[in-house]
XYZ file of C-alpha atoms in Angstrom:
690
model
C -7.399 -3.918 -16.791
C -7.489 -4.104 -12.982
C -5.568 -1.469 -11.088
C -2.012 -2.274 -9.722
C -0.581 -0.845 -6.622
C 2.945 -0.854 -5.947
C 3.450 -0.830 -2.047
C 5.943 -2.258 0.261
C 5.782 -5.139 2.540
C 8.383 -5.102 5.405
C 7.407 -3.974 8.847
C 8.038 -0.256 9.468
C 11.397 0.286 10.759
C 12.065 3.978 10.627
C 10.536 7.376 9.844
C 12.429 10.604 9.867
C 11.080 13.087 12.213
C 12.021 16.848 12.023
C 10.953 20.228 13.336
C 9.375 22.927 11.458
C 7.891 26.428 11.677
C 4.951 27.416 13.850
C 3.156 30.602 14.224
C -0.203 29.625 15.380
C 0.037 26.114 16.743
C -3.165 26.551 19.057
C -5.418 28.153 16.393
C -7.629 25.138 16.158
C -9.300 23.168 18.985
C -11.950 20.611 18.772
C -13.813 19.395 15.706
C -12.147 18.020 12.829
C -8.818 19.663 13.282
C -6.931 18.288 10.393
C -9.807 19.215 7.857
C -9.736 22.857 9.343
C -5.957 23.000 8.942
C -6.060 21.887 5.366
C -8.917 24.273 4.371
C -7.216 27.166 6.050
C -3.892 26.411 4.247
C -5.761 25.990 0.969
C -7.630 29.279 1.228
C -4.342 31.096 1.999
C -2.484 29.371 -0.818
C -5.186 30.282 -3.276
C -5.251 33.867 -1.960
C -1.568 34.185 -2.429
C -0.926 32.533 -5.768
C -4.438 32.050 -7.383
C -6.197 28.875 -8.465
C -4.094 26.161 -9.588
C -4.376 24.935 -13.034
C -6.656 21.978 -13.417
C -3.781 19.922 -14.748
C -1.161 21.039 -12.352
C 0.584 18.032 -10.833
C 3.125 19.829 -8.880
C 6.099 18.117 -10.632
C 5.193 14.555 -9.429
C 3.528 13.527 -12.813
C -0.193 13.636 -13.858
C -0.898 10.324 -12.136
C 2.266 10.073 -9.909
C 1.042 7.166 -7.680
C -1.912 5.887 -9.378
C -0.186 5.620 -12.494
C 2.074 3.078 -11.153
C -0.833 0.880 -10.538
C -1.635 0.017 -14.378
C 1.218 -2.001 -15.076
C 0.537 -4.758 -18.009
C -0.047 -8.065 -16.474
C 0.062 -10.973 -19.108
C -1.324 -13.563 -16.476
C -4.947 -12.738 -15.563
C -7.453 -15.054 -13.729
C -10.551 -16.098 -15.470
C -12.550 -14.727 -12.866
C -13.535 -11.150 -13.318
C -12.900 -9.085 -10.186
C -15.223 -6.376 -9.293
C -14.526 -2.714 -9.403
C -14.893 -0.164 -6.593
C -18.068 1.599 -6.066
C -18.350 5.081 -7.925
C -16.673 7.914 -6.016
C -20.096 9.667 -5.561
C -20.828 6.989 -2.931
C -18.194 8.299 -0.473
C -19.686 11.267 1.096
C -18.348 14.286 3.001
C -21.673 14.702 4.954
C -25.253 13.769 5.044
C -27.135 15.214 2.326
C -29.263 18.219 2.929
C -32.899 17.579 3.733
C -32.358 14.212 5.351
C -34.379 13.725 8.623
C -32.762 12.106 11.641
C -33.483 8.498 12.657
C -35.375 9.756 15.715
C -37.674 11.912 13.577
C -38.398 9.147 11.312
C -39.250 6.770 14.386
C -41.623 9.400 15.518
C -43.157 9.951 12.110
C -43.699 6.144 11.960
C -45.120 5.984 15.455
C -42.345 3.743 16.642
C -39.926 4.051 19.535
C -36.898 2.347 18.264
C -37.400 1.368 14.706
C -39.383 1.776 11.509
C -39.651 0.383 7.912
C -37.930 1.487 4.807
C -37.050 5.053 4.460
C -34.321 7.635 4.507
C -32.813 8.957 7.612
C -29.418 9.503 9.518
C -27.911 8.422 12.696
C -25.566 10.536 14.727
C -24.381 10.559 18.439
C -27.416 12.313 19.629
C -29.433 9.108 19.176
C -28.801 6.731 22.203
C -31.481 4.097 21.442
C -31.242 1.135 19.186
C -31.336 1.101 15.438
C -33.981 -1.320 14.071
C -35.032 -0.915 10.382
C -37.105 -3.913 9.617
C -37.635 -2.942 5.862
C -40.745 -3.045 3.538
C -41.450 -5.814 1.031
C -41.866 -4.368 -2.398
C -43.327 -7.490 -3.971
C -39.906 -9.040 -4.863
C -37.616 -8.270 -2.126
C -37.292 -6.507 1.225
C -35.524 -3.081 1.509
C -34.777 -0.874 4.391
C -34.120 2.323 2.211
C -31.153 4.431 3.043
C -29.284 5.219 6.238
C -26.559 7.683 6.718
C -24.235 7.556 9.675
C -22.180 10.533 11.098
C -20.152 11.195 14.065
C -18.950 8.481 16.516
C -21.824 5.929 17.301
C -21.375 3.125 19.821
C -23.663 0.145 19.433
C -21.491 -2.298 21.462
C -24.371 -2.415 23.923
C -27.421 -1.795 21.886
C -29.092 -3.151 18.817
C -27.886 -2.115 15.206
C -30.143 -3.844 12.537
C -31.125 -2.765 9.034
C -33.122 -4.873 6.822
C -31.794 -6.508 3.518
C -30.998 -4.372 0.514
C -30.402 -1.267 2.615
C -27.948 1.437 1.511
C -25.662 2.436 4.388
C -23.197 5.506 4.140
C -20.723 6.170 6.627
C -19.878 9.865 5.808
C -16.437 11.119 6.468
C -14.926 10.379 9.848
C -18.108 8.611 11.046
C -17.588 5.667 13.343
C -19.790 2.699 13.760
C -18.790 0.359 16.767
C -20.635 -3.043 16.658
C -21.237 -5.642 19.208
C -20.525 -9.300 18.339
C -24.326 -9.882 17.587
C -24.542 -6.808 15.257
C -21.343 -7.642 13.505
C -22.484 -11.210 12.645
C -25.940 -10.129 11.590
C -25.502 -7.541 8.969
C -28.084 -8.398 6.298
C -27.690 -9.746 2.841
C -28.009 -7.486 -0.160
C -26.967 -4.427 1.883
C -24.226 -1.938 0.588
C -21.959 -0.312 3.096
C -19.969 2.695 1.838
C -17.266 3.991 4.145
C -15.868 7.304 3.242
C -12.351 8.623 3.941
C -11.628 8.448 7.775
C -14.826 6.476 8.527
C -14.636 3.298 10.612
C -16.452 0.142 11.423
C -15.010 -1.427 14.618
C -15.897 -4.600 16.380
C -14.052 -6.777 18.884
C -15.662 -9.819 17.571
C -16.069 -11.518 13.928
C -17.311 -9.255 11.161
C -19.405 -11.553 8.767
C -20.153 -10.758 5.206
C -22.865 -13.012 3.974
C -25.616 -13.460 1.446
C -24.577 -10.725 -1.085
C -23.565 -8.140 1.533
C -21.144 -5.578 -0.030
C -18.717 -3.318 1.876
C -16.700 -0.734 0.007
C -14.201 0.757 2.299
C -12.245 3.991 1.893
C -11.808 4.214 5.583
C -10.863 1.727 8.248
C -12.322 -1.691 9.330
C -11.106 -3.151 12.529
C -12.141 -6.548 13.743
C -11.017 -9.584 15.632
C -11.980 -11.903 12.706
C -13.562 -11.257 9.302
C -15.450 -13.979 7.377
C -16.722 -13.499 3.838
C -19.169 -16.133 2.316
C -22.072 -16.563 -0.012
C -21.540 -13.952 -2.812
C -20.331 -11.284 -0.426
C -17.827 -8.531 -1.514
C -15.333 -6.472 0.381
C -13.717 -3.878 -1.615
C -10.966 -2.196 0.410
C -9.077 1.043 -0.668
C -8.542 2.023 2.941
C -7.288 -0.003 5.849
C -8.573 -3.413 7.274
C -6.899 -4.660 10.507
C -8.050 -8.088 11.509
C -6.521 -9.551 14.835
C -6.985 -13.196 13.871
C -8.137 -14.796 10.745
C -9.635 -13.522 7.376
C -11.727 -16.301 5.555
C -12.789 -15.962 1.961
C -15.068 -18.839 1.197
C -17.909 -20.269 -0.797
C -20.207 -19.075 -3.414
C -17.848 -16.668 -5.103
C -17.213 -14.434 -2.064
C -14.658 -11.808 -2.912
C -12.161 -9.597 -1.175
C -10.180 -6.995 -3.477
C -7.564 -4.928 -1.684
C -6.364 -1.590 -3.203
C -5.179 -0.328 0.226
C -3.811 -2.030 3.220
C -4.828 -5.315 4.880
C -3.219 -6.905 7.947
C -4.195 -10.041 9.837
C -2.796 -13.128 11.507
C -3.938 -15.554 8.954
C -5.860 -15.643 5.632
C -7.611 -18.748 4.265
C -9.192 -19.077 0.877
C -11.532 -22.089 0.615
C -14.185 -23.310 -1.842
C -14.770 -20.724 -4.539
C -13.443 -17.832 -2.528
C -11.793 -15.261 -4.471
C -8.979 -12.810 -3.330
C -7.002 -10.069 -5.231
C -4.439 -7.882 -3.706
C -3.436 -4.805 -5.556
C -1.986 -3.020 -2.646
C -0.225 -4.169 0.667
C -1.136 -7.279 2.551
C 0.664 -8.442 5.717
C -0.316 -11.745 7.291
C 1.854 -12.636 10.305
C 0.900 -16.148 10.414
C -0.257 -18.371 7.575
C -1.823 -18.021 3.968
C -3.558 -20.992 3.258
C -5.044 -21.535 -0.485
C -7.027 -24.834 -0.265
C -9.456 -25.509 -3.109
C -9.664 -26.512 -6.714
C -11.659 -23.669 -7.464
C -10.097 -20.853 -5.322
C -8.692 -17.610 -6.969
C -5.689 -16.024 -5.144
C -4.154 -13.003 -7.225
C -1.290 -10.848 -5.858
C -0.723 -7.689 -8.011
C 0.997 -5.800 -5.170
C 2.886 -6.450 -2.122
C 2.077 -9.579 -0.198
C 3.932 -10.493 3.011
C 3.013 -13.695 4.873
C 4.580 -15.893 7.559
C 3.860 -19.069 5.692
C 2.317 -19.738 2.318
C 0.589 -23.117 1.835
C -0.772 -24.005 -1.498
C -2.932 -27.332 -1.698
C -5.119 -28.882 -4.159
C -5.139 -27.904 -7.853
C -6.575 -24.404 -8.442
C -5.265 -23.012 -11.702
C -5.949 -19.304 -10.335
C -3.026 -18.969 -7.967
C -1.009 -15.974 -9.607
C 1.839 -13.770 -8.432
C 2.055 -10.780 -10.708
C 4.463 -8.723 -8.230
C 6.088 -9.561 -4.910
C 5.297 -12.397 -2.620
C 7.477 -12.425 0.639
C 7.351 -15.472 2.858
C 9.161 -15.345 6.238
C 9.386 -19.225 6.700
C 7.745 -21.900 4.520
C 6.448 -21.923 0.917
C 4.867 -25.287 0.753
C 3.103 -26.580 -2.500
C 1.282 -29.758 -2.913
C -0.969 -30.138 -5.880
C -3.397 -32.609 -7.483
C -2.400 -34.906 -10.259
C -3.201 -32.563 -13.248
C -0.121 -31.303 -14.791
C -0.526 -27.974 -16.353
C -3.810 -27.356 -14.446
C -2.984 -26.800 -10.882
C 0.140 -24.651 -10.800
C 1.641 -21.530 -9.248
C 2.105 -18.831 -11.846
C 4.440 -15.922 -11.770
C 4.420 -13.083 -14.282
C 7.302 -11.548 -16.048
C 9.442 -9.458 -13.742
C 7.658 -10.730 -10.589
C 9.299 -12.049 -7.418
C 9.035 -14.551 -4.592
C 11.373 -14.489 -1.682
C 11.147 -17.362 1.007
C 13.305 -19.011 3.590
C 12.372 -22.592 2.876
C 10.607 -24.139 -0.054
C 8.904 -27.446 -0.037
C 8.036 -28.708 -3.477
C 5.665 -31.601 -2.606
C 6.993 -32.064 0.808
C 8.498 -33.410 3.040
C 7.037 -31.414 6.007
C 5.452 -32.091 9.112
C 4.820 -29.012 11.070
C 1.946 -27.256 12.827
C 0.828 -24.208 11.119
C -1.712 -21.745 12.512
C -4.169 -22.684 9.699
C -4.199 -25.222 6.893
C -2.459 -28.498 6.117
C 0.206 -29.517 8.567
C 1.738 -32.591 6.635
C 3.241 -33.102 3.324
C 4.638 -36.329 2.222
C 5.604 -35.672 -1.346
C 3.550 -35.022 -4.334
C 3.254 -33.132 -7.605
C 3.945 -29.399 -7.961
C 4.244 -27.139 -10.786
C 5.639 -23.570 -10.931
C 5.514 -21.411 -14.175
C 7.835 -18.521 -14.151
C 7.728 -15.494 -16.750
C 10.688 -13.895 -18.271
C 13.099 -12.307 -15.686
C 11.060 -13.403 -12.713
C 12.988 -14.606 -9.710
C 12.069 -17.285 -7.118
C 14.516 -16.800 -4.351
C 14.883 -19.345 -1.429
C 17.356 -17.933 1.222
C 17.987 -21.346 2.756
C 16.801 -24.800 1.626
C 14.674 -25.813 -1.147
C 13.163 -29.434 -0.963
C 12.215 -31.136 -4.244
C 9.721 -34.025 -3.971
C 7.623 -33.973 -7.124
C 7.343 -37.959 -7.346
C 6.047 -37.909 -10.981
C 7.507 -37.132 -14.255
C 7.168 -33.683 -15.868
C 6.359 -31.955 -12.601
C 8.549 -29.228 -11.443
C 9.612 -25.572 -12.224
C 9.489 -24.056 -15.641
C 10.666 -20.819 -17.271
C 9.120 -19.232 -20.102
C 9.173 -21.155 -23.423
C 10.646 -18.074 -25.143
C 11.477 -14.197 -24.610
C 13.981 -14.492 -21.961
C 14.937 -16.514 -18.796
C 13.620 -16.834 -15.222
C 15.780 -17.732 -12.300
C 15.118 -20.138 -9.337
C 17.701 -19.344 -6.876
C 18.477 -21.190 -3.467
C 21.294 -21.605 -1.134
C 20.803 -25.472 -1.047
C 18.738 -27.717 -3.137
C 18.039 -31.211 -1.589
C 15.856 -34.229 -2.427
C 12.715 -34.957 -0.515
C 13.108 -38.585 -0.492
C 16.030 -40.803 -1.495
C 16.021 -42.995 -4.570
C 12.384 -42.395 -5.765
C 13.043 -40.797 -9.136
C 11.445 -37.567 -10.483
C 12.458 -35.315 -7.632
C 12.021 -32.361 -10.178
C 11.726 -31.384 -13.711
C 13.416 -28.091 -14.731
C 11.888 -26.859 -18.004
C 11.988 -24.125 -20.749
C 14.127 -21.119 -20.310
C 15.192 -21.436 -16.789
C 18.353 -20.983 -14.800
C 18.741 -22.884 -11.435
C 21.471 -21.192 -9.233
C 22.552 -22.705 -6.021
C 25.590 -23.051 -3.658
C 24.691 -26.928 -3.658
C 22.335 -29.058 -5.522
C 21.791 -32.887 -5.197
C 23.333 -34.888 -7.980
C 21.384 -36.351 -10.753
C 20.915 -40.138 -10.883
C 17.865 -42.413 -11.002
C 15.854 -44.870 -8.962
C 17.319 -47.833 -10.754
C 15.376 -47.201 -13.925
C 17.032 -45.086 -16.569
C 13.725 -43.347 -17.409
C 13.250 -42.317 -13.823
C 15.952 -39.572 -13.257
C 16.034 -37.502 -10.053
C 16.341 -34.433 -12.330
C 14.668 -34.014 -15.704
C 15.697 -31.338 -18.207
C 13.332 -30.014 -20.875
C 13.938 -27.154 -23.140
C 16.826 -24.950 -22.303
C 17.008 -25.242 -18.505
C 20.376 -25.257 -16.750
C 21.673 -25.785 -13.378
C 24.533 -23.551 -12.027
C 25.906 -25.155 -8.851
C 28.845 -27.309 -7.748
C 28.897 -30.452 -10.031
C 26.879 -28.762 -12.685
C 27.649 -25.452 -14.537
C 30.308 -23.391 -12.817
C 29.584 -19.715 -11.479
C 26.424 -17.752 -12.219
C 24.208 -17.639 -15.224
C 24.960 -14.781 -17.575
C 21.761 -12.972 -16.692
C 21.405 -9.804 -14.648
C 17.943 -8.869 -13.381
C 17.512 -5.538 -11.673
C 15.877 -5.300 -8.133
C 12.463 -3.533 -8.165
C 9.467 -3.384 -5.706
C 8.197 -6.586 -7.496
C 11.548 -8.434 -7.907
C 14.428 -9.180 -5.434
C 16.759 -8.984 -8.428
C 19.720 -11.490 -9.588
C 23.292 -10.976 -10.236
C 22.761 -7.134 -10.502
C 24.766 -4.881 -12.556
C 26.233 -1.499 -11.325
C 23.980 0.648 -9.327
C 21.619 3.065 -11.227
C 20.368 5.875 -9.001
C 17.721 8.551 -9.848
C 16.977 11.646 -7.583
C 14.277 14.343 -7.094
C 13.976 17.075 -4.459
C 10.916 17.679 -2.248
C 10.162 21.037 -0.909
C 7.223 21.581 1.573
C 5.180 24.003 3.742
C 4.172 22.834 7.212
C 0.523 24.399 6.594
C 1.377 27.378 8.781
C 1.557 30.489 6.882
C 0.686 34.277 7.472
C -2.141 36.167 5.915
C -0.060 38.479 3.493
C -1.119 38.230 0.044
C 1.798 39.659 -1.648
C 5.580 38.545 -1.747
C 6.352 42.243 -1.407
C 4.505 42.091 1.979
C 6.746 39.391 3.332
C 4.610 36.294 2.526
C 5.794 33.300 4.534
C 5.340 30.885 1.739
C 8.920 29.781 1.591
C 8.648 26.134 1.169
C 11.606 25.284 3.159
C 9.925 23.823 6.244
C 11.481 20.690 5.030
C 13.555 20.030 2.085
C 14.740 16.628 1.181
C 16.113 14.488 -1.672
C 14.575 11.331 -2.570
C 17.127 8.849 -4.140
C 16.000 5.635 -5.732
C 18.497 2.923 -6.328
C 16.988 1.226 -9.213
C 19.232 -1.835 -9.231
C 18.744 -2.677 -5.465
C 15.215 -1.464 -5.287
C 16.067 0.702 -2.401
C 14.799 4.266 -1.523
C 16.577 6.727 0.768
C 15.782 10.295 1.991
C 18.453 12.792 2.461
C 17.154 15.731 4.667
C 18.905 18.939 3.598
C 16.894 21.719 5.580
C 14.347 22.170 8.341
C 13.029 25.799 8.682
C 11.119 26.005 11.717
C 9.530 24.727 14.954
C 6.642 22.170 14.232
C 7.331 18.475 14.421
C 7.356 16.869 10.932
C 7.677 13.220 10.037
C 9.107 11.918 6.648
C 8.005 8.262 5.875
C 5.566 5.812 7.733
C 2.438 4.053 6.153
C -1.117 4.732 5.738
C -1.376 3.543 9.464
C 0.839 6.286 10.780
C 4.246 6.863 11.984
C 5.981 4.453 14.526
C 9.515 3.983 15.858
C 10.774 7.501 15.040
C 13.853 9.233 16.132
C 13.842 13.256 15.942
C 15.723 14.675 13.179
C 17.302 17.002 15.601
C 18.980 14.206 17.344
C 20.306 13.101 14.036
C 21.424 16.555 13.067
C 23.392 16.396 16.555
C 24.918 13.284 15.551
C 26.006 14.671 12.070
C 27.204 17.931 13.773
C 28.797 16.987 17.122
C 30.602 20.275 17.455
C 27.271 22.162 17.323
C 24.980 19.612 19.269
C 24.705 22.084 22.354
C 23.263 24.712 20.173
C 20.752 22.623 18.190
C 17.313 22.767 19.695
C 13.815 22.217 18.528
C 13.534 25.769 17.454
C 16.803 25.681 15.388
C 16.355 26.776 11.744
C 18.603 24.314 10.017
C 20.278 25.230 6.618
C 17.683 28.050 5.909
C 19.705 31.087 7.209
C 20.392 33.681 4.342
C 23.718 32.538 2.882
C 23.944 29.583 5.082
C 22.339 26.668 3.453
C 25.166 24.414 4.155
C 25.859 25.497 7.866
C 24.879 22.116 9.241
C 25.868 18.638 7.850
C 23.050 16.955 6.450
C 21.873 13.169 6.976
C 20.451 10.265 4.935
C 18.219 7.261 5.904
C 16.753 4.281 4.058
C 12.989 3.855 3.846
C 11.560 0.436 4.483
C 9.664 -1.310 1.540
C 6.352 -0.349 2.899
C 7.010 3.380 3.058
C 7.163 4.025 -0.577
C 5.434 2.844 -3.821
C 5.973 3.396 -7.553
C 7.891 2.471 -10.518
C 9.415 5.841 -11.369
C 11.244 8.418 -9.139
C 8.398 11.091 -9.257
C 5.733 8.536 -8.258
C 7.823 7.338 -5.432
C 8.568 10.793 -4.181
C 4.845 11.606 -3.993
C 4.165 8.392 -2.314
C 6.380 9.275 0.646
C 4.270 10.489 3.573
C 5.205 13.889 4.941
C 3.155 14.689 8.100
C 3.093 17.699 10.498
C 1.966 17.605 14.057
C -0.080 20.840 14.390
C -2.686 21.666 17.087
C -2.259 18.292 18.478
C -3.169 16.576 15.287
C -1.119 14.779 12.728
C -1.862 16.034 9.350
C -0.618 14.790 5.899
C 1.002 17.297 3.489
C -0.791 16.864 0.104
C -0.132 17.378 -3.533
C -3.522 16.729 -5.287
C -3.736 17.501 -8.925
C -5.336 20.824 -9.492
C -5.529 21.571 -5.742
C -3.361 23.783 -3.525
C -0.137 21.865 -2.616
C 1.770 21.644 0.389
C 4.804 19.687 -1.043
C 6.313 20.158 -4.505
C 8.606 18.009 -6.548
C 11.533 19.776 -8.253
C 15.022 18.929 -9.498
C 18.022 18.414 -7.317
C 19.404 21.779 -8.695
C 16.774 23.610 -7.059
C 18.038 26.146 -4.543
C 15.576 26.581 -1.656
C 14.281 29.875 -0.077
C 15.951 31.428 2.936
C 13.777 31.511 6.078
C 10.710 33.727 5.338
C 11.660 34.524 1.951
C 8.643 34.255 -0.246
C 9.094 31.736 -3.171
C 7.961 34.263 -5.743
C 10.646 36.784 -4.481
C 13.266 33.950 -4.625
C 12.265 33.466 -8.253
C 10.786 36.546 -9.782
C 9.316 37.212 -13.078
C 8.737 40.103 -15.399
C 5.430 40.565 -13.880
C 5.656 42.993 -10.805
C 2.640 41.178 -9.171
C 3.624 37.556 -9.899
C 6.766 35.579 -9.642
C 7.780 32.363 -11.450
C 6.067 30.179 -8.892
C 2.763 31.965 -9.161
C 2.741 31.503 -12.873
C 3.817 27.854 -12.564
C 0.847 27.292 -10.166
C -1.638 28.993 -12.669
C -0.184 26.827 -15.531
C 0.962 29.779 -17.739
C 3.377 28.185 -20.228
C 5.948 25.655 -19.837
C 7.064 25.914 -16.309
C 8.852 22.588 -15.685
C 11.993 24.599 -15.046
C 10.299 27.659 -13.257
C 13.142 27.789 -10.452
C 15.767 28.345 -12.818
C 16.673 31.977 -12.704
C 18.960 31.894 -15.686
C 15.927 30.907 -17.840
C 13.474 33.516 -19.059
C 9.992 31.917 -19.114
C 8.071 35.151 -19.561
């Protein structure tokens, strides 16, 4: 089963920004600041509490975020999408014993290039890279090339022969000119580790079996995949204009974040989204042999589905700002748009067969009516916020719910005919409820067997002139589903406590350790009915700037939490500064009024409260670097998930001192870290876990 990511789609609207404690803000300068900060914190954490148990998940669940990505999907494409490369391919550094590129050139008696071999390039090399490869009797190969540091080839040649392995180690940068970016050779494999980047102001071309496995960032003006090429993205891909996925089974798989102006699938191109895709312009699916699958969050300006591919599948959430246009070939049951059970589509306008005559940034610009077919699984919702136009033109075409096992809902404000008096405007079939404020009346084109609306199975219309009111079905909102006729709100909550990565050297809580986990304390509230997540900030214990929310791209559009605390506490606004410890003074955890804000859809992911809480970014600005607080399984954690009954520490009160055990050297938190016994309720002083 392919992975399934639950991530949001709306443009980032707000991140909470707070201040937290600082004792050594300027300890690190230069180098990989964030990595040094993380390592220093981890060393102090282990020194203080011991090694975390290998199965310690910090209250977020054993696979908090990743576990939400394995939801069962009943509608699968026939094409078998590839998996990501093995994690051993994504390197921290160049392996020991590898010579520099310059040394290999000298050894091969060449100034700027040589044949197959193993070497590394770093910023000390200012010449061109030209690895022309060696023929082994069946194919040419350039060997293995490692890239470290920031390397700018926008004004010099970067060429490696076919079938070369290229590793961009952690935080490596490769900047390419238009010539270099369009001349990457077939059969090569690029592996981008965490923090690594490929950057070009031109078109990045994947061709002739080229494979790129990205755990870092790719930035390009345009991206073109063709001729058996593969882009597997776990990190970030930013394309200024268009992404094209074209012939010969070229593939793009997204487990991370992709942004672009347009996306076009053509020929036998294959596209699968398991993460977050944001297309500001138009998505155009335009071939009988395309595959387009969305298992995550896909947000596009317009969605145009032409021709009769049977591999256009929405398994989670598709959001369309303007037009969803569908016009297929004359093959009922073959070319159709499929929606899995519990999935959702939200669009402003729907054109089933037309009519439309509008200029789009890519793709078909005119529709004059024609067949369309949509299959919807149980509890799926297709929501049109304005007008849905039906213009199928032929019998049997239209919108179908499941044959059994529940109902689907097609909802629109207004449903109109695309062309008067032609018959066969739409067929509603199986277990389908159609809900609208207004719907065109039934009739026929003069022949009784040519109705405007044809009903098959148990389909019903709820609109003026048809059934009154709303259908007796309630579908809860989820990250995949916009919901319909929702029942009373169901809310789940957890509390997150965090350290800002700045702690002192003391090893014992008796010596006044600064592990108080109160640098930020906030509750995460998940409204399951409405599919909304909010954060309620309860305490801020220090002086460093902290951010709650945002996306993998970073933090934008923030307001300081101090400003919001001033708004919530107008009588104390004159005494609140960036250095104010808020609600962490001994005996004064309610001194300041708290505040709450909603997260936008793309600031959280998950289908359970613990997974959602873990997915929310918490970042600290330390030593002029923005560092993410982590909670990795079996490793030192900077954020912990607890129940909302957890009482947080006073300022500089060691967490073991707050929750002591019978062991004079270890409190309950230490034992929780080490995995000694069942410590799910370690923070309950009224429970004896010893």
